[in-house]
Amino acid sequence: MVINMTNTWIYKQLFTNWKKFEVIYVSILILIQLLVFFVVPDSLIGMISGVTGTLSLVYGMKGRKIAFIFGTIQCLAMTYIAWISHAYGSFAMDIFYVISQPIGWFMWGHEQATRRFSSANRKKIFVGAFIAWLIGWWILALLHGQLPYFDSINFVISFIAQLLYILKYQENWSLWIVVNIANILYWSILSIQVITGATAIGSLGTYLSQVALQAALLFNSIYATKVWASGEADNEGGTK
């Protein structure tokens, strides 16, 4: 008996309904992660986090549940990286991310269409996110975390963005853009500190892999804003 793989769930999730542009840019993003590991091969877990994180967000951009499988692997890796880097805001959020993956899997199985807030509610969410960021900054500063003003974005803005992502609200990508930009700066500063000898916490390979990952995710978040607004991510990216 021959099984037609093209009709299986895993095949449809992984390989169907891709644009040529998407295939090219996903390949480039993954190659960047591998290149960073090749140049500074001191953090295998950083590379794993980068590759699975890229795949998770790319498939999330496509609106596909398989994103949460890759997301679970990436979040577990990031939890470890955040802990050894003393990035306590990121550590707390990564624990939440791990827990949120099966929840997202369940929610996306029942809600096939993306949603959008009204203009008034959108403003309330963004103002609330800003206030929450200030509070998070204050708390993380008390805990003596590294770069608390950036880490707070991971601590609170990411939390809000992840909730909106699970609930399939299009506005999640706007918040992720803020998070990705902040994370590029955050991990870049830590990389520079390691290079200059200003800190002995963490490793250069780990930090550079995160810079590459966040740059990839920033591009993906910008593109995902367009994809979700167009309805292309509905019905698990056209796989149903």
mmCIF file of N, CA and C in Angstrom, residues 10 14 19 23 66 68 87 96 98 100-101 120 123 127 134 138 140-141 144 152 156 180 182 209 226 228 235 239:
data_model
loop_
_atom_site.group_PDB
_atom_site.id
_atom_site.type_symbol
_atom_site.label_atom_id
_atom_site.label_comp_id
_atom_site.label_asym_id
_atom_site.label_seq_id
_atom_site.Cartn_x
_atom_site.Cartn_y
_atom_site.Cartn_z
ATOM 1 N N ILE A 10 0.804 16.813 7.722
ATOM 2 C CA ILE A 10 2.153 17.347 7.883
ATOM 3 C C ILE A 10 2.682 17.908 6.568
ATOM 4 N N LEU A 14 3.613 21.881 5.934
ATOM 5 C CA LEU A 14 4.999 22.253 5.656
ATOM 6 C C LEU A 14 5.219 22.816 4.252
ATOM 7 N N LYS A 19 4.706 31.047 -1.742
ATOM 8 C CA LYS A 19 5.127 31.897 -2.843
ATOM 9 C C LYS A 19 6.639 31.761 -3.023
ATOM 10 N N VAL A 23 9.697 31.357 -0.097
ATOM 11 C CA VAL A 23 10.673 30.259 -0.035
ATOM 12 C C VAL A 23 12.093 30.814 -0.012
ATOM 13 N N ILE A 66 1.417 24.148 12.804
ATOM 14 C CA ILE A 66 2.722 23.521 12.997
ATOM 15 C C ILE A 66 3.725 24.511 13.586
ATOM 16 N N PHE A 68 3.488 25.980 16.247
ATOM 17 C CA PHE A 68 3.594 25.767 17.689
ATOM 18 C C PHE A 68 4.507 24.589 18.042
ATOM 19 N N ALA A 87 18.996 37.401 31.734
ATOM 20 C CA ALA A 87 17.912 38.187 31.135
ATOM 21 C C ALA A 87 16.606 37.705 31.760
ATOM 22 N N PHE A 96 6.441 31.429 29.923
ATOM 23 C CA PHE A 96 5.074 31.663 29.443
ATOM 24 C C PHE A 96 4.910 31.166 28.008
ATOM 25 N N VAL A 98 6.507 28.740 26.516
ATOM 26 C CA VAL A 98 6.439 27.275 26.507
ATOM 27 C C VAL A 98 5.018 26.818 26.831
ATOM 28 N N SER A 100 2.330 28.543 26.490
ATOM 29 C CA SER A 100 1.354 29.048 25.517
ATOM 30 C C SER A 100 1.305 28.237 24.227
ATOM 31 N N GLN A 101 2.335 27.450 23.950
ATOM 32 C CA GLN A 101 2.365 26.716 22.681
ATOM 33 C C GLN A 101 1.208 25.717 22.538
ATOM 34 N N ALA A 120 -10.454 52.353 18.260
ATOM 35 C CA ALA A 120 -10.442 52.808 19.655
ATOM 36 C C ALA A 120 -9.787 51.775 20.569
ATOM 37 N N LYS A 123 -5.955 51.611 20.173
ATOM 38 C CA LYS A 123 -5.239 52.662 20.901
ATOM 39 C C LYS A 123 -5.112 52.307 22.379
ATOM 40 N N VAL A 127 -1.553 51.925 24.418
ATOM 41 C CA VAL A 127 -1.283 52.756 25.598
ATOM 42 C C VAL A 127 -1.048 51.871 26.816
ATOM 43 N N LEU A 134 6.721 50.382 31.309
ATOM 44 C CA LEU A 134 7.346 51.203 32.347
ATOM 45 C C LEU A 134 7.379 50.472 33.690
ATOM 46 N N TRP A 138 10.772 49.039 35.837
ATOM 47 C CA TRP A 138 11.023 49.312 37.257
ATOM 48 C C TRP A 138 11.270 48.017 38.038
ATOM 49 N N LEU A 140 12.253 45.012 36.876
ATOM 50 C CA LEU A 140 13.483 44.342 36.461
ATOM 51 C C LEU A 140 14.725 45.092 36.938
ATOM 52 N N ALA A 141 14.624 46.402 37.053
ATOM 53 C CA ALA A 141 15.743 47.180 37.593
ATOM 54 C C ALA A 141 15.983 46.814 39.056
ATOM 55 N N HIS A 144 18.012 43.768 39.308
ATOM 56 C CA HIS A 144 19.365 43.916 38.757
ATOM 57 C C HIS A 144 19.572 43.088 37.487
ATOM 58 N N SER A 152 12.412 44.682 29.651
ATOM 59 C CA SER A 152 11.008 44.871 30.003
ATOM 60 C C SER A 152 10.095 44.690 28.794
ATOM 61 N N VAL A 156 6.844 42.330 29.144
ATOM 62 C CA VAL A 156 5.434 42.731 29.108
ATOM 63 C C VAL A 156 4.871 42.865 27.689
ATOM 64 N N ASN A 180 10.927 42.938 18.380
ATOM 65 C CA ASN A 180 12.075 42.510 17.575
ATOM 66 C C ASN A 180 13.140 43.595 17.482
ATOM 67 N N ALA A 182 13.670 46.022 19.650
ATOM 68 C CA ALA A 182 14.287 46.127 20.974
ATOM 69 C C ALA A 182 15.257 44.976 21.220
ATOM 70 N N SER A 209 23.703 34.719 17.678
ATOM 71 C CA SER A 209 22.613 33.920 17.105
ATOM 72 C C SER A 209 21.271 34.586 17.381
ATOM 73 N N LYS A 226 1.235 42.255 6.539
ATOM 74 C CA LYS A 226 0.578 42.292 5.226
ATOM 75 C C LYS A 226 -0.208 41.007 4.972
ATOM 76 N N TRP A 228 -1.486 38.727 7.092
ATOM 77 C CA TRP A 228 -2.686 38.566 7.922
ATOM 78 C C TRP A 228 -3.771 39.562 7.530
ATOM 79 N N ASN A 235 -7.774 30.059 7.637
ATOM 80 C CA ASN A 235 -7.887 28.626 7.333
ATOM 81 C C ASN A 235 -6.524 27.954 7.236
ATOM 82 N N THR A 239 -4.607 25.717 3.951
ATOM 83 C CA THR A 239 -4.425 24.261 3.976
ATOM 84 C C THR A 239 -5.715 23.543 4.345
#
